[in-house]
CSV table of C-alpha atoms in Angstrom, one decimal:
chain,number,residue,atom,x,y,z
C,1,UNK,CA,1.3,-4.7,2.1
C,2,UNK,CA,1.5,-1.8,4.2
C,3,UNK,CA,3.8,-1.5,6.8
C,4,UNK,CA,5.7,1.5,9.0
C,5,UNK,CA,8.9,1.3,9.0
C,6,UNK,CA,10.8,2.2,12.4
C,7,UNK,CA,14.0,4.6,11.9
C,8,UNK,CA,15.2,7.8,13.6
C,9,UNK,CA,16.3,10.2,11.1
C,10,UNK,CA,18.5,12.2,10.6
C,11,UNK,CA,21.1,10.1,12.7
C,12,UNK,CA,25.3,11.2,12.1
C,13,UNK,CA,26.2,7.1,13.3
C,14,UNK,CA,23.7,5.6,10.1
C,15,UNK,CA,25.5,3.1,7.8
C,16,UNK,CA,29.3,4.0,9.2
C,17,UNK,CA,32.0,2.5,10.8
C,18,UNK,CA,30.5,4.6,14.1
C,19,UNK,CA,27.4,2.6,14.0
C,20,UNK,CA,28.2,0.9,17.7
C,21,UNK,CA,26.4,-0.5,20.5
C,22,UNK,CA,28.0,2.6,22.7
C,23,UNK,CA,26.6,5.1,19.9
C,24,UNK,CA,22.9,3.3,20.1
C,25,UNK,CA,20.5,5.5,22.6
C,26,UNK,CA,19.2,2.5,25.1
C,27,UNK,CA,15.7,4.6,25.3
C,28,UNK,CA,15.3,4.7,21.6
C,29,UNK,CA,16.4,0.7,21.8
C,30,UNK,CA,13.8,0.2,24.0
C,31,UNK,CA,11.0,2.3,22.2
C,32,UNK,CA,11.6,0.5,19.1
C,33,UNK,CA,10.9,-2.7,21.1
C,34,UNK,CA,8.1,-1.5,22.4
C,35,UNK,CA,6.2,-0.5,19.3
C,36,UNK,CA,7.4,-3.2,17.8
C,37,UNK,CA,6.2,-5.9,20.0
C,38,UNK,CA,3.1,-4.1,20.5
C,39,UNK,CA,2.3,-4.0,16.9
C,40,UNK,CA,3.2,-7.9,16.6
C,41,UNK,CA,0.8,-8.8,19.5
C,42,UNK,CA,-1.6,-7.0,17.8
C,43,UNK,CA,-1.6,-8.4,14.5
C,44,UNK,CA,-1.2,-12.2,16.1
C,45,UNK,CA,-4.5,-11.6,18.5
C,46,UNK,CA,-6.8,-9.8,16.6
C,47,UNK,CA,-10.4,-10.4,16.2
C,48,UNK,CA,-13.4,-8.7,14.3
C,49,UNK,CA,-13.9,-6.0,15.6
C,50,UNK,CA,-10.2,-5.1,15.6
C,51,UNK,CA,-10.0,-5.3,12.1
C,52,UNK,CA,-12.8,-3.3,11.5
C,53,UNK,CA,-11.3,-0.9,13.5
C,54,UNK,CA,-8.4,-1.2,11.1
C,55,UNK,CA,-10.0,-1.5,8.0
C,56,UNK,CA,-11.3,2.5,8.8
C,57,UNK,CA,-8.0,3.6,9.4
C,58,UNK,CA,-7.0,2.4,6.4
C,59,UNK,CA,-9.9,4.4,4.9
C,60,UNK,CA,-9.0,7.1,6.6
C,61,UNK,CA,-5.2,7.1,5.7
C,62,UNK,CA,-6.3,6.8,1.8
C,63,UNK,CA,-8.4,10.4,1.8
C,64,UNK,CA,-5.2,11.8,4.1
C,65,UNK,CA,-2.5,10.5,1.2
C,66,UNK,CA,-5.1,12.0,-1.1
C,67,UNK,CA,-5.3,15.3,0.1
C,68,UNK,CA,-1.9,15.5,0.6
C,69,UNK,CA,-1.2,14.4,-3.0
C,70,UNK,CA,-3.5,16.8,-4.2
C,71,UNK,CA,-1.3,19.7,-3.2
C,72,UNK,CA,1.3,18.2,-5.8
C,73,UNK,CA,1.1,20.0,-9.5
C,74,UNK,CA,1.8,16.5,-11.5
C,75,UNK,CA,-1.5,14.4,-9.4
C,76,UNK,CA,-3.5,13.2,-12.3
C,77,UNK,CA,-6.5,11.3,-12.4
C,78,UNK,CA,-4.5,8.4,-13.5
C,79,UNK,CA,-2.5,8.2,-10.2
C,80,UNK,CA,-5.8,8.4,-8.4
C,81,UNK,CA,-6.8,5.7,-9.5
C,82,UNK,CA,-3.4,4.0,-9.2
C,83,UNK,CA,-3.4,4.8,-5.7
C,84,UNK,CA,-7.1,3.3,-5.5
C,85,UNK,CA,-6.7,-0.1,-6.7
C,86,UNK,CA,-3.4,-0.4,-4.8
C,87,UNK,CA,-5.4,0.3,-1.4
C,88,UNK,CA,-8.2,-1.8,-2.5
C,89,UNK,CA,-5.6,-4.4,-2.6
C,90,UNK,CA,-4.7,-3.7,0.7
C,91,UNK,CA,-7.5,-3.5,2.7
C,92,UNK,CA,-8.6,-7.2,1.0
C,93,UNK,CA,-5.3,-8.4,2.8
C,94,UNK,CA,-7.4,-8.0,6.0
C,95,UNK,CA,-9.0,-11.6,4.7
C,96,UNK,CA,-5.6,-13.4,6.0
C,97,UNK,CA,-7.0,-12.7,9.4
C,98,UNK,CA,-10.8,-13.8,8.7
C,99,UNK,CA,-11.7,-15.3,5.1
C,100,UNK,CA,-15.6,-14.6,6.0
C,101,UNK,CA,-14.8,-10.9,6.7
C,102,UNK,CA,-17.1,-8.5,4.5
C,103,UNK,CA,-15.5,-5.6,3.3
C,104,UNK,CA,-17.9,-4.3,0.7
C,105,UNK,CA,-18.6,-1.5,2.7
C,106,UNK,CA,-15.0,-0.2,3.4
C,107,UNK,CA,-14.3,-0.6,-0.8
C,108,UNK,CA,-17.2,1.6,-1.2
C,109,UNK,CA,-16.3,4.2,1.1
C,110,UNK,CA,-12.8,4.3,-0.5
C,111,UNK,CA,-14.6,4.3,-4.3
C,112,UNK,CA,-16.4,7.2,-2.7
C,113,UNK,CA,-13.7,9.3,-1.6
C,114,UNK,CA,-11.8,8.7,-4.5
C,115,UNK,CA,-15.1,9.6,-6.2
C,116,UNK,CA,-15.2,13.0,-4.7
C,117,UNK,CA,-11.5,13.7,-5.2
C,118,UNK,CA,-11.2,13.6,-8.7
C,119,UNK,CA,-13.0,16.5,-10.2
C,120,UNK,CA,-9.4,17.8,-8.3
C,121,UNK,CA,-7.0,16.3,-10.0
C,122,UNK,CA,-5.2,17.3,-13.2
C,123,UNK,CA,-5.7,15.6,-16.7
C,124,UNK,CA,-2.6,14.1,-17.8
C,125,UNK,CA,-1.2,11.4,-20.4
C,126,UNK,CA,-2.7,7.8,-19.8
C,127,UNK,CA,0.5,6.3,-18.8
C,128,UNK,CA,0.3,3.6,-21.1
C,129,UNK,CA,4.3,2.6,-21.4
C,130,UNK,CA,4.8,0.5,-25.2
C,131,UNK,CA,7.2,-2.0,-24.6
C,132,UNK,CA,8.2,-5.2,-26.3
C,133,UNK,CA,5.6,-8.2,-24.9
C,134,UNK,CA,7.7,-9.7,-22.2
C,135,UNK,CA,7.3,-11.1,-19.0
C,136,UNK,CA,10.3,-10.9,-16.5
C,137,UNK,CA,10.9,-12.9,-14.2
C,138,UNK,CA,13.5,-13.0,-11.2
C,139,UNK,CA,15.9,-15.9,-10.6
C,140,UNK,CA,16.6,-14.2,-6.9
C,141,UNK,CA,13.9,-13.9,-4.6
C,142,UNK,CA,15.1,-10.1,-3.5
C,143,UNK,CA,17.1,-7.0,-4.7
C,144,UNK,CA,20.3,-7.4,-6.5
C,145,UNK,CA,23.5,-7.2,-4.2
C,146,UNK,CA,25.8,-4.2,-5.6
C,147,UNK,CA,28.7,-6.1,-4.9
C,148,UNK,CA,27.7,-9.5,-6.7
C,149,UNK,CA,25.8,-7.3,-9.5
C,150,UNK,CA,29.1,-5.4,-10.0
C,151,UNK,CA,31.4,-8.8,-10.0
C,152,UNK,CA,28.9,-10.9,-12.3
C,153,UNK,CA,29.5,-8.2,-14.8
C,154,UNK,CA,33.5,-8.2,-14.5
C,155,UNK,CA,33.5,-11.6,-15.3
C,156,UNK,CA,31.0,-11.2,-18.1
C,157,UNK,CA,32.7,-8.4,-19.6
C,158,UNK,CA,29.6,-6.3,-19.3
C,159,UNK,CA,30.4,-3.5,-17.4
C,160,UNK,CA,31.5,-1.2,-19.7
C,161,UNK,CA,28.0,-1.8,-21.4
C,162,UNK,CA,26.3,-1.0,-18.2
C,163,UNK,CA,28.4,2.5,-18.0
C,164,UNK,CA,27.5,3.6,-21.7
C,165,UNK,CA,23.7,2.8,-20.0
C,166,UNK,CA,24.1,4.8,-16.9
C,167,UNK,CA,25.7,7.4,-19.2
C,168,UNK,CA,22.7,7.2,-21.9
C,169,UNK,CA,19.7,7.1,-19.2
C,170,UNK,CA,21.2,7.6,-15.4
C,171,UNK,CA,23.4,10.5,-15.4
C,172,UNK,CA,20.8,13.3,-16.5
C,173,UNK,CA,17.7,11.6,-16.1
C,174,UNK,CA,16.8,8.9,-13.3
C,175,UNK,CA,18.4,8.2,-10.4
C,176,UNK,CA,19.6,4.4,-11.4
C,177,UNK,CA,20.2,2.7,-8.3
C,178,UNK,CA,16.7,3.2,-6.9
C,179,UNK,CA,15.4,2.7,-10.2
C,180,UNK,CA,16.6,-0.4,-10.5
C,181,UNK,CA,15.4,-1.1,-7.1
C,182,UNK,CA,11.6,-0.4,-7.4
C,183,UNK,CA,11.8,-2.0,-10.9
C,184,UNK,CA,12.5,-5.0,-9.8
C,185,UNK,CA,10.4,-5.4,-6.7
C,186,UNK,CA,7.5,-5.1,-9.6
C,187,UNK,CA,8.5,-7.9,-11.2
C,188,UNK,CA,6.8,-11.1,-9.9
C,189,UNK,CA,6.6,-13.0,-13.1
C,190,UNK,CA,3.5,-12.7,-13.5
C,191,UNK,CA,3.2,-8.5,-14.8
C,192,UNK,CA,4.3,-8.2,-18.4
C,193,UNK,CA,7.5,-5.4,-18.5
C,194,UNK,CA,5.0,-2.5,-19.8
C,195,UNK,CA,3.1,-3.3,-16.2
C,196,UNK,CA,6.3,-3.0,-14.3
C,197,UNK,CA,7.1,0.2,-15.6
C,198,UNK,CA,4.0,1.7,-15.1
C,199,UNK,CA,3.6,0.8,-11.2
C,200,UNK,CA,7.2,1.9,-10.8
C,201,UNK,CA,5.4,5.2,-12.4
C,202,UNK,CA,3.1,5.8,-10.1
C,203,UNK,CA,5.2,4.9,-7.4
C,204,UNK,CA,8.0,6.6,-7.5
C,205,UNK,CA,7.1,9.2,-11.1
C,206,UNK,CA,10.3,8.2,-12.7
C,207,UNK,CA,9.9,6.4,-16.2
C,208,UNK,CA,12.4,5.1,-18.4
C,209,UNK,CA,11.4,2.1,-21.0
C,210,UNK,CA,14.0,2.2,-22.7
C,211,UNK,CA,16.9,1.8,-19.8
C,212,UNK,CA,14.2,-0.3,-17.8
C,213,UNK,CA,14.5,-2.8,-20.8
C,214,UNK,CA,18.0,-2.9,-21.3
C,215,UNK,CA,18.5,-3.2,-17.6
C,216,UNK,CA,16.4,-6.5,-17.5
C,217,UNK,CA,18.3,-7.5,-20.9
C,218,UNK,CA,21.6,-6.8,-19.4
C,219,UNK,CA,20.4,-9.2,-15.7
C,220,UNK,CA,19.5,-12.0,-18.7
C,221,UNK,CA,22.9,-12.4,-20.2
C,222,UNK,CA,24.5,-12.5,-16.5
C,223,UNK,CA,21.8,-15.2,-15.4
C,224,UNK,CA,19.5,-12.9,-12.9
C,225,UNK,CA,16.6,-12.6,-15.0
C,226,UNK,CA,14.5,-14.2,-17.8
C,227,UNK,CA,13.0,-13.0,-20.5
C,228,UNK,CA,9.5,-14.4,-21.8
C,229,UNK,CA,7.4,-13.7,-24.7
C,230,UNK,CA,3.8,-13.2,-23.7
C-alpha cells in the first residue's frame, strides 16, 4: 500500500549518538505533526467523493512514475506492466473505505495510459527467474534483526557459510543487506520463491537466484524460515 514517508534529508544528527531532543528543529517537529495528523483525519473521515478524488491522483501519479521511468535506458515493457498490476492493486485498496465503490473506470484509465506508453519502452528478457518449486514462508512477522541474525548464526556455526555467500554473491554484485531486505518483505507464504525474486526485480532491478535461495536455505537451518514444496 502506498504511503509517503516523512524524513528530512540530508540531516548530520540521523542514526548517531547526536540524535537529541536539543538537535530536533521544534518547527520541523511541528510540521511533521501537522501533515501527519492531517493525513490521518483524512483517511479516518473520508467519503465518496473524497476517494474519487484520490483514486485520480493515483491515476495521475502512475503516468508521472511512467514518464519519469521512461527516461531510464533499462524500462522494459515487462516493468510496465509490473508497475501496472502493482497500481491496480492499489487503487482496489480504495474498497477498505467503501466495498460498493466502482472503480472500473479509474482501471481503465490506468490500462489506457499504460496502453499509450508502451510503444516507448525497450524490449527486454521476460524476467522469468527458474528456481526450485518452493514456497517460503516467514516464521517472524517483519525484517530480520542484524543483531539476532548475526547471533543465531554464532551459535549455529553458520557464519562462516554466510561470509563464503556474501563473498560469492555480495561483494561484486548486490548490495546484500537491502537485498535481503526487499526479499523478504516479498515473501507472504503465499508467492512461490521464483515470484519473490521477480517482484524484488522490478522493484529494486537487482536479481540473484542463486544467493536469494541460499539466503532463505541458510534462515531454514537457523529456524526463520520454511521451506515448502509446491
Amino acid at each position: 500500500i502506498p504511503c509517503p514517508m516523512l524524513i528530512q534529508w540530508p540531516d548530520r544528527h540521523y542514526h548517531t549518538d547526536a540524535d537529541r531532543p536539543e538537535t530536533i528543529d521544534p518547527q520541523m517537529l511541528h510540521n511533521v505533526g501537522v501533515i501527519s495528523g492531517t493525513y490521518a483525519t483524512f483517511l479516518s473521515s473520508i467519503n465518496d467523493e473524497e476517494i474519487k478524488w484520490l483514486a485520480e491522483k493515483m491515476v495521475a501519479s502512475f503516468s508521472q512514475e511512467i514518464g519519469l521511468k521512461l527516461q531510464e535506458t533499462n524500462f522494459h515493457k515487462q516493468d510496465l506492466d509490473w508497475k501496472l498490476e502493482r497500481k491496480i492493486k492499489h487503487l482496489r485498496d480504495l474498497k477498505r473505505f467503501n466495498r460498493k465503490l466502482e472503480l472500473k473506470k479509474y482501471e481503465a484509465m490506468l490500462g489506457e495510459i499504460s496502453a499509450s506508453l508502451a510503444p516507448l519502452t525497450k524490449e527486454g528478457p521476460q524476467g522469468k527467474v527458474k528456481t526450485e518449486k518452493l514456497i517460503p514462508r516467514r516464521k517472524i512477522p517483519g525484517p530480520i534483526d542484524q543483531r539476532f541474525f548475526q547471533a543465531a548464526l554464532d551459535k549455529a556455526g553458520l557464519n562462516d557459510r554466510f561470509e563464503k555467500m556474501f563473498k560469492d554473491y555480495g561483494e561484486s554484485k548486490i548490495s546484500v543487506g537491502g537485498y535481503t531486505t526487499h526479499l523478504l518483505y516479498w515473501v507472504d507464504g503465499v508467492r512461490k520463491l521464483n515470484q519473490v525474486i521477480e517482484n524484488t526485480y522490478r522493484e529494486i532491478g537487482v536479481c540473484s537466484p542463486d544467493f536469494a535461495l541460499d539466503y532463505f536455505r541458510l534462515l531454514e537451518e537457523i529456524d526463520l524460515m520454511e521451506l515448502r514444496s509446491e
